Structure formats: C-alpha cells, structure tokens
PDB file of C-alpha atoms and ligand atoms in Angstrom:
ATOM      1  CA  UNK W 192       0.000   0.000   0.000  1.00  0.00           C
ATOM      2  CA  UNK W 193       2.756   2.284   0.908  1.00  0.00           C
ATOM      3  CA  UNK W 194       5.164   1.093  -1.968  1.00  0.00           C
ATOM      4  CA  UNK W 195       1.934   1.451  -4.497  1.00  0.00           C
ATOM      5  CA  UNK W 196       1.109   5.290  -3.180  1.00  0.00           C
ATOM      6  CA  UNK W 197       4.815   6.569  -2.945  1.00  0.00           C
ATOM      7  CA  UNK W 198       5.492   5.188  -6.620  1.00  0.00           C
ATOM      8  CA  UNK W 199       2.237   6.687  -7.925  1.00  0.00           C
ATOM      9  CA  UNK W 200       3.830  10.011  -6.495  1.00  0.00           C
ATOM     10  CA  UNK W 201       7.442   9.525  -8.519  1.00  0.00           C
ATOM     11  CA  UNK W 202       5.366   8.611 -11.340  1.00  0.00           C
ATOM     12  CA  UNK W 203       3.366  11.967 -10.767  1.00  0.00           C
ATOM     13  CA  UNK W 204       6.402  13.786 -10.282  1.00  0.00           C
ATOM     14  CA  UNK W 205       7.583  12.522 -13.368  1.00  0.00           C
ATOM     15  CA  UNK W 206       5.005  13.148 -15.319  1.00  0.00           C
ATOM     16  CA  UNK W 207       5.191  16.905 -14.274  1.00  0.00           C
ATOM     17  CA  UNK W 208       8.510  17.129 -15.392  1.00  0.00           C
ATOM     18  CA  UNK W 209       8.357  15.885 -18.734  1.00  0.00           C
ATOM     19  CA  UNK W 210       5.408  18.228 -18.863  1.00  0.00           C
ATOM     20  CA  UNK W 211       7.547  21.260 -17.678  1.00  0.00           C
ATOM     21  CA  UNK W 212      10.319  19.789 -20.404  1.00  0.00           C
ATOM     22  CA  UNK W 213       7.446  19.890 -23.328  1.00  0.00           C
ATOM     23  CA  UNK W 214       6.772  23.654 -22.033  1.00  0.00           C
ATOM     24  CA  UNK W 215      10.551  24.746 -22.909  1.00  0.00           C
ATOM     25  CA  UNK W 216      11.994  25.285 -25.930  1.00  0.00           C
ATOM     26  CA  UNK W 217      15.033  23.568 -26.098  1.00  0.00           C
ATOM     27  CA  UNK W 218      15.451  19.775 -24.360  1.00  0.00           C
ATOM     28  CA  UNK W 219      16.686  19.782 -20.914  1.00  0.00           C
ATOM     29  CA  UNK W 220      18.860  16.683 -19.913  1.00  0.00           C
ATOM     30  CA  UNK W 221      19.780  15.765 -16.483  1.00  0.00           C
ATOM     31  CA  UNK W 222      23.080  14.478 -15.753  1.00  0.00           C
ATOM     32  CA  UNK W 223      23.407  10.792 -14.243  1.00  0.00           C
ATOM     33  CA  UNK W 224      24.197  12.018 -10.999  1.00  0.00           C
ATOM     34  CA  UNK W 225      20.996  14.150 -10.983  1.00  0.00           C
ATOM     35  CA  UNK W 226      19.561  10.834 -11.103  1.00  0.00           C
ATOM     36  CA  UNK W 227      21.882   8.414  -8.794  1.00  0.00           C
ATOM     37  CA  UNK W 228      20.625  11.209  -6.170  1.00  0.00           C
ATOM     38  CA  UNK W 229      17.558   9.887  -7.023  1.00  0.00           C
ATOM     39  CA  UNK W 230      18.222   5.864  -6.312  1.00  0.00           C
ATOM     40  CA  UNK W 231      18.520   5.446  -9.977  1.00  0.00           C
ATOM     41  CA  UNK W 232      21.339   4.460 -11.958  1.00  0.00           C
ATOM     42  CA  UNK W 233      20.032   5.235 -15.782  1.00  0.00           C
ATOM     43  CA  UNK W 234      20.073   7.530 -18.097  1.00  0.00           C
ATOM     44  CA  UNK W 235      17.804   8.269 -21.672  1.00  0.00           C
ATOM     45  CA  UNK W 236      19.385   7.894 -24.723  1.00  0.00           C
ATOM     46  CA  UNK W 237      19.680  11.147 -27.317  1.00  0.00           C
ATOM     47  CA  UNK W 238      17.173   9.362 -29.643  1.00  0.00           C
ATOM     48  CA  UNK W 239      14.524   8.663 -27.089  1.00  0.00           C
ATOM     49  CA  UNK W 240      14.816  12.184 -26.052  1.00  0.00           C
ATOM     50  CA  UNK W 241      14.534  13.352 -29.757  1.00  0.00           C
ATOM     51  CA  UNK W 242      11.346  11.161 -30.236  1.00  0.00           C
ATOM     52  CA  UNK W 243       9.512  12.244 -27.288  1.00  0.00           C
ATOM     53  CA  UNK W 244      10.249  16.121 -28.758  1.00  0.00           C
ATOM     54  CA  UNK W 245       9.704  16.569 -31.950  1.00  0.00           C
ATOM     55  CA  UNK W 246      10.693  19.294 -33.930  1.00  0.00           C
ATOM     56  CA  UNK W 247      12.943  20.612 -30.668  1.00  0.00           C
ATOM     57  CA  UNK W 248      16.796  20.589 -29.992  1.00  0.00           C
ATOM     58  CA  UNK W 249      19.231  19.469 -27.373  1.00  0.00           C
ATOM     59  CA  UNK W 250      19.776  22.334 -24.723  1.00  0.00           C
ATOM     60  CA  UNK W 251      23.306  23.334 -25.425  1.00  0.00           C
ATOM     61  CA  UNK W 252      23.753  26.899 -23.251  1.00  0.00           C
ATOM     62  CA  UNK W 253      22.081  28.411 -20.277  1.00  0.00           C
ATOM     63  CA  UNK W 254      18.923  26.904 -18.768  1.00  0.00           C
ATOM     64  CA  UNK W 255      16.044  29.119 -18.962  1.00  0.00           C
ATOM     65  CA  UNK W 256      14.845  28.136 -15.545  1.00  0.00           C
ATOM     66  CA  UNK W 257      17.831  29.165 -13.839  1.00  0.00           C
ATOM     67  CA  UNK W 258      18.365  32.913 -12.421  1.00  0.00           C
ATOM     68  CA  UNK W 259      20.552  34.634 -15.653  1.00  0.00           C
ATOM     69  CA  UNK W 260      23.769  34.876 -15.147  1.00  0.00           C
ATOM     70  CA  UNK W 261      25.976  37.949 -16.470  1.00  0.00           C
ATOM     71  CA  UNK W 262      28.001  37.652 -19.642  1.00  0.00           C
ATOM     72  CA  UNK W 263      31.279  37.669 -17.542  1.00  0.00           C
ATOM     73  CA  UNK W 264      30.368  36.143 -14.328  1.00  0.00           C
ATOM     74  CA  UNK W 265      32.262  36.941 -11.022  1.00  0.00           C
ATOM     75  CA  UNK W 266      32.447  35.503  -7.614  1.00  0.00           C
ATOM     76  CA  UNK W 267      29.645  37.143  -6.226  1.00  0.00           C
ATOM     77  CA  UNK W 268      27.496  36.763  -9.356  1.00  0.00           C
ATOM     78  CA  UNK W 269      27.579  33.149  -8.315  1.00  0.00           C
ATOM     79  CA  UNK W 270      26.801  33.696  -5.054  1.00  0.00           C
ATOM     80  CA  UNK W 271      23.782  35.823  -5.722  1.00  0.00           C
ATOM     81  CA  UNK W 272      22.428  33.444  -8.761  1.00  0.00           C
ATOM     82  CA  UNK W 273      23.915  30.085  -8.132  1.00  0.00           C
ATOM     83  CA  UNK W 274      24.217  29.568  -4.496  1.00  0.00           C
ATOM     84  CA  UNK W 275      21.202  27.835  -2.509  1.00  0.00           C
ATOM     85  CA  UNK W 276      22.010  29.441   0.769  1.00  0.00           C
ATOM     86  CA  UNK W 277      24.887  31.814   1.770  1.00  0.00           C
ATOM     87  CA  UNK W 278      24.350  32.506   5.469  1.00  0.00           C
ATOM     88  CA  UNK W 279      26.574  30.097   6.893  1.00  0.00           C
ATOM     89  CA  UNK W 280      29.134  30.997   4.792  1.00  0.00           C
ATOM     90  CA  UNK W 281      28.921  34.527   5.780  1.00  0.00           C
ATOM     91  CA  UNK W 282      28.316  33.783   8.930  1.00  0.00           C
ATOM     92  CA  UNK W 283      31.215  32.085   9.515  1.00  0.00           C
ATOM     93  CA  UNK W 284      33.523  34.969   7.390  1.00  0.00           C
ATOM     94  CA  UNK W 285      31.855  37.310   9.388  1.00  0.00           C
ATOM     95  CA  UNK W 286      33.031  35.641  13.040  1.00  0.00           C
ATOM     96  CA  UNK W 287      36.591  35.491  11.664  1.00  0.00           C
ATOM     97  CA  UNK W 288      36.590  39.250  10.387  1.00  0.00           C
ATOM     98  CA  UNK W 289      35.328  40.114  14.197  1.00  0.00           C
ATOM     99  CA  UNK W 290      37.721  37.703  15.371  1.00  0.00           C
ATOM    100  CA  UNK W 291      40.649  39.871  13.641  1.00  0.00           C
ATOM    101  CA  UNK W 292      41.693  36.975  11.802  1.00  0.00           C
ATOM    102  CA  UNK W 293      43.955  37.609   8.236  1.00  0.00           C
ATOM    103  CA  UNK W 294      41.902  37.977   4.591  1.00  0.00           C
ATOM    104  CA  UNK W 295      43.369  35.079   4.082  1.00  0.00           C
ATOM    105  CA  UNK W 296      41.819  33.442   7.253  1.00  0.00           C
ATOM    106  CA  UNK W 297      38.466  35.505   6.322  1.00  0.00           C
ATOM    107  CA  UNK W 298      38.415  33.886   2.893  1.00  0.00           C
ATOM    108  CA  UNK W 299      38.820  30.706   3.635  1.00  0.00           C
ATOM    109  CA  UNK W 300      35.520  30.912   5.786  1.00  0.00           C
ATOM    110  CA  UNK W 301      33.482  32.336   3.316  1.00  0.00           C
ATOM    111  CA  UNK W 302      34.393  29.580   0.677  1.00  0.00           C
ATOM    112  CA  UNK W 303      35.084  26.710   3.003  1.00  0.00           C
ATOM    113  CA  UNK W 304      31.607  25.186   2.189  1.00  0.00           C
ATOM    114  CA  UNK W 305      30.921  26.475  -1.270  1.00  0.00           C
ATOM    115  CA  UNK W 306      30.518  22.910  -2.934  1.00  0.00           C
ATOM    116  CA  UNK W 307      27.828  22.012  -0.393  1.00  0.00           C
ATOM    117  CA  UNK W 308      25.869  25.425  -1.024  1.00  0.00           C
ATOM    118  CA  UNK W 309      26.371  24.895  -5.002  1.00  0.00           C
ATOM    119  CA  UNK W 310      27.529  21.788  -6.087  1.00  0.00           C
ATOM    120  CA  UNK W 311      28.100  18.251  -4.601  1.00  0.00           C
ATOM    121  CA  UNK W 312      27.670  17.612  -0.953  1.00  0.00           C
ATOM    122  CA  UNK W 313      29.884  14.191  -0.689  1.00  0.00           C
ATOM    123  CA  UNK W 314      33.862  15.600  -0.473  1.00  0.00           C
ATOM    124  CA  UNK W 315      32.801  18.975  -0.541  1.00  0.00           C
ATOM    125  CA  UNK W 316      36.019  20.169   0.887  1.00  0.00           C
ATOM    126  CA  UNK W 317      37.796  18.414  -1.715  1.00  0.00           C
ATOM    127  CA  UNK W 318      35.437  20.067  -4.530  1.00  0.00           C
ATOM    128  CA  UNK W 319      35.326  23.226  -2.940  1.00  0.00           C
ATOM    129  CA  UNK W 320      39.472  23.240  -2.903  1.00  0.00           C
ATOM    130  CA  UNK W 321      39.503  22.439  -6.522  1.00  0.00           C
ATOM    131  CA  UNK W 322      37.238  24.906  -7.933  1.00  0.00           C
ATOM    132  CA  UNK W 323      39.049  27.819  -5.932  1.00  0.00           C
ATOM    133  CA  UNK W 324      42.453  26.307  -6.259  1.00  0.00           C
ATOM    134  CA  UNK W 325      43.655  28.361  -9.404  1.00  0.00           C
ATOM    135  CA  UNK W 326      42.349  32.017  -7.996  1.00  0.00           C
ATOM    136  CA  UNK W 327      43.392  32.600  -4.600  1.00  0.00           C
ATOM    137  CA  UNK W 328      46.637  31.064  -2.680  1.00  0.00           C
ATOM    138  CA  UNK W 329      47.377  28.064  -1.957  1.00  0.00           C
ATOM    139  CA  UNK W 330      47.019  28.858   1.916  1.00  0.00           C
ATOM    140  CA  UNK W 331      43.679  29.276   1.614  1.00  0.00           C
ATOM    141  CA  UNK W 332      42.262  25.835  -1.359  1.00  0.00           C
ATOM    142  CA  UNK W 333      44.501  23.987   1.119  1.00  0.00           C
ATOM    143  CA  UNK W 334      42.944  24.892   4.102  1.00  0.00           C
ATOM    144  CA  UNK W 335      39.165  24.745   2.440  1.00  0.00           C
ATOM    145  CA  UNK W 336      40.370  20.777   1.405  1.00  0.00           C
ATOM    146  CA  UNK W 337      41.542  20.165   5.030  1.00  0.00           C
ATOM    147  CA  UNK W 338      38.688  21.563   6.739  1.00  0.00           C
ATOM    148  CA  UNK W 339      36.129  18.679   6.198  1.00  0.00           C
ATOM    149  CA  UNK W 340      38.474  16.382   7.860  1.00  0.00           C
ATOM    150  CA  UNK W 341      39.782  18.271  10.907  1.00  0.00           C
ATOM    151  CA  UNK W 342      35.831  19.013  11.483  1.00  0.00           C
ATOM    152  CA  UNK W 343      36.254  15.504  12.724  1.00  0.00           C
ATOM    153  CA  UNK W 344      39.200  15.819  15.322  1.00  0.00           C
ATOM    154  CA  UNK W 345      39.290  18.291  18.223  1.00  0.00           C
ATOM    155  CA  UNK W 346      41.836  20.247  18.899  1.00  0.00           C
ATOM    156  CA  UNK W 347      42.405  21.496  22.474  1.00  0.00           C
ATOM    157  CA  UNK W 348      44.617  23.982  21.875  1.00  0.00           C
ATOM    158  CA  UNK W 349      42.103  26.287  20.281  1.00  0.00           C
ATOM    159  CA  UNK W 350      38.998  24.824  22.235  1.00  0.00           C
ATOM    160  CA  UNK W 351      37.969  22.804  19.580  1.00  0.00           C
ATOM    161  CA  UNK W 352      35.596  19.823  20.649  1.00  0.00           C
ATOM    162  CA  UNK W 353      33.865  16.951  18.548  1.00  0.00           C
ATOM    163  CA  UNK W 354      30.791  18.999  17.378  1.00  0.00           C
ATOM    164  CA  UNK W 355      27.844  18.035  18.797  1.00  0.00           C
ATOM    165  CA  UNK W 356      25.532  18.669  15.867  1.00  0.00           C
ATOM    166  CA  UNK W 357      27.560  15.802  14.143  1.00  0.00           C
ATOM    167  CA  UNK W 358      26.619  13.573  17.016  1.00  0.00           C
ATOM    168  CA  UNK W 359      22.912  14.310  16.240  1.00  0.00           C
ATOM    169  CA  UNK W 360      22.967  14.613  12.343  1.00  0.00           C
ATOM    170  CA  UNK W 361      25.499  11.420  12.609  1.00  0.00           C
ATOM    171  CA  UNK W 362      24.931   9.183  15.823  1.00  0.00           C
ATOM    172  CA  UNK W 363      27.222   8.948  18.297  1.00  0.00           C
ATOM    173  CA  UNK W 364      28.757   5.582  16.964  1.00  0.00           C
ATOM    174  CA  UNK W 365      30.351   7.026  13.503  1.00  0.00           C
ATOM    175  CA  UNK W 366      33.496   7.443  12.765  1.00  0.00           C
ATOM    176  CA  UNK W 367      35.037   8.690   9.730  1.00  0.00           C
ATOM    177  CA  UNK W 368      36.674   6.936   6.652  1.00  0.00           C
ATOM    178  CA  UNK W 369      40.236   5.522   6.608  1.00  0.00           C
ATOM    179  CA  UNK W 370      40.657   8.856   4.254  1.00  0.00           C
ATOM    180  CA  UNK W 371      39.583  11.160   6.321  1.00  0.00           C
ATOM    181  CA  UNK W 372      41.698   9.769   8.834  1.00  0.00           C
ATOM    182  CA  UNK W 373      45.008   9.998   6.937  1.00  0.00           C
ATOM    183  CA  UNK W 374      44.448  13.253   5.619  1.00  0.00           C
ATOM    184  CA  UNK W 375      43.697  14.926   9.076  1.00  0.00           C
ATOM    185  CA  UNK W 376      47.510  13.268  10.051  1.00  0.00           C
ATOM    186  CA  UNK W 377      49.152  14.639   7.247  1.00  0.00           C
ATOM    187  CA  UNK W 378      47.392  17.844   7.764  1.00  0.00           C
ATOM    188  CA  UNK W 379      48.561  17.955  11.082  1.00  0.00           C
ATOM    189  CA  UNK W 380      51.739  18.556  10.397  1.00  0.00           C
ATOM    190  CA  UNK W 381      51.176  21.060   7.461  1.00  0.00           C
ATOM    191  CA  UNK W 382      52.504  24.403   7.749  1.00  0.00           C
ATOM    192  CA  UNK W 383      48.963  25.902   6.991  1.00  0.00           C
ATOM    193  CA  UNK W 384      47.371  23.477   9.704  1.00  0.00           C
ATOM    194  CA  UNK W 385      45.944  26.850  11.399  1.00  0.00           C
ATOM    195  CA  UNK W 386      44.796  28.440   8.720  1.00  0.00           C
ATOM    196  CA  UNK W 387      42.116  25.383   8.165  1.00  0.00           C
ATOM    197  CA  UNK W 388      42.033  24.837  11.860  1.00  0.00           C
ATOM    198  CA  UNK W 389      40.380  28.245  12.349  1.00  0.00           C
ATOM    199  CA  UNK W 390      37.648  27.196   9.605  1.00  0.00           C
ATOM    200  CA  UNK W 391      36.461  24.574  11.910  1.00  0.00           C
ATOM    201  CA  UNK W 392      37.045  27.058  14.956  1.00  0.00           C
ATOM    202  CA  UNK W 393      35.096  29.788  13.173  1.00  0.00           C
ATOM    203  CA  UNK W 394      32.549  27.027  11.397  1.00  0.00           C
ATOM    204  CA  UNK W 395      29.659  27.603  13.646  1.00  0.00           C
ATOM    205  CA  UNK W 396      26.321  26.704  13.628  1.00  0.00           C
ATOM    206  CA  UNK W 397      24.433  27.975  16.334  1.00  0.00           C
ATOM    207  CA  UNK W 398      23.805  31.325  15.416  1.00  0.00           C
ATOM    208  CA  UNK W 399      22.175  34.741  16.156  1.00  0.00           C
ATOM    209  CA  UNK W 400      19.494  35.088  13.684  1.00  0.00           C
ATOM    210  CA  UNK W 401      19.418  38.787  14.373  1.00  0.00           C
ATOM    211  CA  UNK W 402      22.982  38.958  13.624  1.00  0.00           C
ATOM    212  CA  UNK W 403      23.425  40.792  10.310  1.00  0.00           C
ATOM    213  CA  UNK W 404      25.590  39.413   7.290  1.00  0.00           C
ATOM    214  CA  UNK W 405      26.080  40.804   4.176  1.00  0.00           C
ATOM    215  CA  UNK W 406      27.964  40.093   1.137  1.00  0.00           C
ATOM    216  CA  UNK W 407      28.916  43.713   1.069  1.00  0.00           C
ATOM    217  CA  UNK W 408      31.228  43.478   4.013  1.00  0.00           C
ATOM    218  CA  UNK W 409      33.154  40.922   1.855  1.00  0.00           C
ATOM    219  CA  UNK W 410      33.295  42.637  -1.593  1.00  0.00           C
ATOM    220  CA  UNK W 411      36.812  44.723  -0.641  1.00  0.00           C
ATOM    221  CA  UNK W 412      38.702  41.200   0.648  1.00  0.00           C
ATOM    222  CA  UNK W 413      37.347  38.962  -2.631  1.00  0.00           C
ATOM    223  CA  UNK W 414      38.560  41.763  -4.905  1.00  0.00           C
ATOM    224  CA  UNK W 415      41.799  41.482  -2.846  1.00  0.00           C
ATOM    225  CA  UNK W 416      42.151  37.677  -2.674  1.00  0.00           C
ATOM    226  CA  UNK W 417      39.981  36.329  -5.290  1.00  0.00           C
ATOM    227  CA  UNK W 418      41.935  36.504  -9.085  1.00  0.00           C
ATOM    228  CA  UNK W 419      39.002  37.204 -11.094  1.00  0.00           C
ATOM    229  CA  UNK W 420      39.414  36.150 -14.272  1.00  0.00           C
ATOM    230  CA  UNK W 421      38.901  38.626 -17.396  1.00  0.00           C
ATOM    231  CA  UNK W 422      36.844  36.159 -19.401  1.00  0.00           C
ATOM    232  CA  UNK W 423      34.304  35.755 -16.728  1.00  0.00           C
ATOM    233  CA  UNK W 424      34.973  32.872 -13.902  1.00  0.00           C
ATOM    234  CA  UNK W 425      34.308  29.671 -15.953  1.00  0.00           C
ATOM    235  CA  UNK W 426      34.769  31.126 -19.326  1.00  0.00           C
ATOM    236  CA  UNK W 427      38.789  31.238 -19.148  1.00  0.00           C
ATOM    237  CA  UNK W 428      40.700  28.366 -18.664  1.00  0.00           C
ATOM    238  CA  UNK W 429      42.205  27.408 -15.785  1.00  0.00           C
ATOM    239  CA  UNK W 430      41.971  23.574 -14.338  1.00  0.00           C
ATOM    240  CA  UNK W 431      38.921  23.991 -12.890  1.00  0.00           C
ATOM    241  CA  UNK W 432      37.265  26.226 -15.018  1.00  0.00           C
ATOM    242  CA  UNK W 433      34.431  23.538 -16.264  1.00  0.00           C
ATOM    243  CA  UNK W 434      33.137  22.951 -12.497  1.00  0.00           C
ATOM    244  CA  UNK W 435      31.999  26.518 -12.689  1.00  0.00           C
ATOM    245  CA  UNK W 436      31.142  26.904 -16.372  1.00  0.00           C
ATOM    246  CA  UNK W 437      28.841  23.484 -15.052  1.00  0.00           C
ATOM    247  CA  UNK W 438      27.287  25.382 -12.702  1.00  0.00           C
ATOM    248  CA  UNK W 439      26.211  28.135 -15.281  1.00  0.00           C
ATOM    249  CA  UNK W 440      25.077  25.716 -17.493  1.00  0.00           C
ATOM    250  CA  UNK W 441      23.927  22.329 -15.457  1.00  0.00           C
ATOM    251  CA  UNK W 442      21.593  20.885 -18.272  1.00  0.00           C
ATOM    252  CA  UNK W 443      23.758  21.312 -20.889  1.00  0.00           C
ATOM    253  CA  UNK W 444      23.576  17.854 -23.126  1.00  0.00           C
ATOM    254  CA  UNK W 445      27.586  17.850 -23.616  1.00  0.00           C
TER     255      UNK W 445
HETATM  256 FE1  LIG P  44      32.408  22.015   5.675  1.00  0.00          FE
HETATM  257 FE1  LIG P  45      30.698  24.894   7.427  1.00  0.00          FE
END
C-alpha cells in the first residue's frame, strides 16, 4: 500500500517534469548524478529524447529556468544566482573578520563550504578546494580541502571539541573513513594546519538570527584575494574552469 502510493507520487512527479520539459523550448537533460541522487542508476538515450520532442533541440547553453547569469560572471554573481544558501558561509567569514583573523583566514571561511551550497555535498572540501584552487593562494584551497576532515578531530589547543551537531545529524557511533583519517595526520603537520584549523574554529552553527551578514562586508577582501578572471569565472581556462562553467550551465547535453 505504501510502496503502491509513494510510486504513484514519482510517477506523478515525473510526469510533471516531462510536462515542464514539453513547455521549454530547447530539451533539458539531467546528468546521471541528478539521477543516482535519485536511487537510480540510468540515463535516456539522445534518440529517445529526440522522439519524445519533436521538432525541438538538445539544450546546449544556459537553462532558462535558472536565475541569468551575467556575460562575464564573477564571484559574487555566483553567489547571488547560483548559491542555494549563503548565510553560513557569511556567517562564519563574518566571526573570523570580528575575530581579527587575516583575509586570508576571512576567505577561507566564506568559501570553506561552497561545494555544499552549489555543487556536490559528498567531499565537498575536496570540490570546494579544486574549484578555488587556481584564484586565490594556496594557503587558503589547502585549508578549504583540510577543513572537512579536521571538522572531525578536536583540537584542544584552540577549544575545539567533537561537534555536537555531528553527534545528532550522525549518531554517536560514527566514525570517519580511513581517508579522512590519513588526511587529518598529514594535515597535522602542514605548515597551513591553522589556517584550516580556524575554519572549523570559526565554522559555527548555532547562530544569532538577528545577527546581520552581508555580502557587502566581503566585496573589498574577494577583490583582494579572489583573481578574477577577465573572461568571466568559468569562461577562461584554468583547471577547474568547467566545475563553474557546469554550474552556469547544469543541463547542458555535452
Ligand atoms: Fe564544511
Ligand atoms: Fe561549514
């Protein structure tokens, strides 16, 4: 009974998509992982999407859907259009710049969780390192990668305990990968161990939701620390360039 309802829902749902799809102009595809978020590994074939369209073609630029995005995005163009939610990151930049901590410090807190906010949950320190790695130094897409593992490990010496919201969002039985294990040893010892160590200090959760944050406050310390490229950031062509150009354009068929 339960099974029969819940599936008559996905069907509905997907019904009402391919619906919405008929409605656009061009044919919107959805990556596989769209769909492995989904419980499904599978994806539909060019031809099957051509039949069930007729007359229309592949999407191949930005989705119509989506918030437009300037001709030569920045930074902040893809936190105003691209990002689901920005208030922890500024909330966390915004303890560090109170804090006196360096830009560099400051930076690091407003990007440490960009990939969660924008991109792919699983790793995100890892994807959130990589997409900033080739605009802003290497003190800061180091610490951003370390973060998600030192989350794990307390550190005393700056009053940093086990965090209790990962005892209620994990139990109180997990422990982290093998991975996560090694890399928080190695990062130990790294000379920019504070640097991410102060994302976890400043990484807070339990906030004042009168407290006031605003992108504004960060504007001066991005255009400092953040090498904007001329092209627009995903339309030049450094290493990571595609993860944001993906971001512009996540329904692009190739
Ligand atoms: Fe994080
Ligand atoms: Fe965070």
């Amino acid at each position: 009974m339960h099974a029969h309802a819940s599936a008559t829902l996905s069907e509905r749902a997907d019904a009402l998509e391919e619906q919405m799809m008929h409605e656009l102009e061009r044919i919107v595809t959805k990556s596989v992982l769209f769909g492995l978020a989904d419980g499904k590994v599978e994806m539909e074939s060019g031809p099957s999407l051509m039949a069930k369209n007729p007359g229309k073609y592949m999407l191949m630029g930005e989705d119509p859907r989506l918030p437009k995005m300037p001709e030569k995005p920045t930074l902040i163009d893809y936190f105003k259009c691209r990002f689901a939610s920005t208030s922890h990151l500024l909330q966390s930049a915004t303890h560090a710049l109170k804090g006196g901590h360096s830009e560099k410090v400051v930076l690091a807190c407003l990007l440490h969780d960009i990939a969660v906010v924008s991109f792919i949950r699983c790793d995100h320190g890892y994807w959130g390192a990589q997409m900033i790695e080739p605009y802003v130094d290497e003190e800061v897409s180091w610490a951003v990668r370390a973060h998600q593992a030192l989350r794990f490990f307390p550190d005393e010496s700056v009053g940093y305990d086990y965090p209790e919201m990962y005892v209620k969002y994990f139990g109180p039985d997990y422990r982290p990968e093998p991975y996560i294990v090694a890399e928080y040893e190695r990062a130990r010892n790294h000379r920019h161990y504070m640097t991410a160590r102060l994302i976890t200090v400043n990484d807070i959760y339990s906030f004042d939701p009168n407290a006031k944050v605003n992108l504004d406050d960060f504007v001066d310390i991005i255009g400092r620390n953040f090498k904007q490229p001329k092209e627009g950031l995903g339309l030049d062509s450094s290493p990571s360039a595609h993860m944001w150009r993906t971001m512009l354009w996540p329904t692009r068929f190739l």
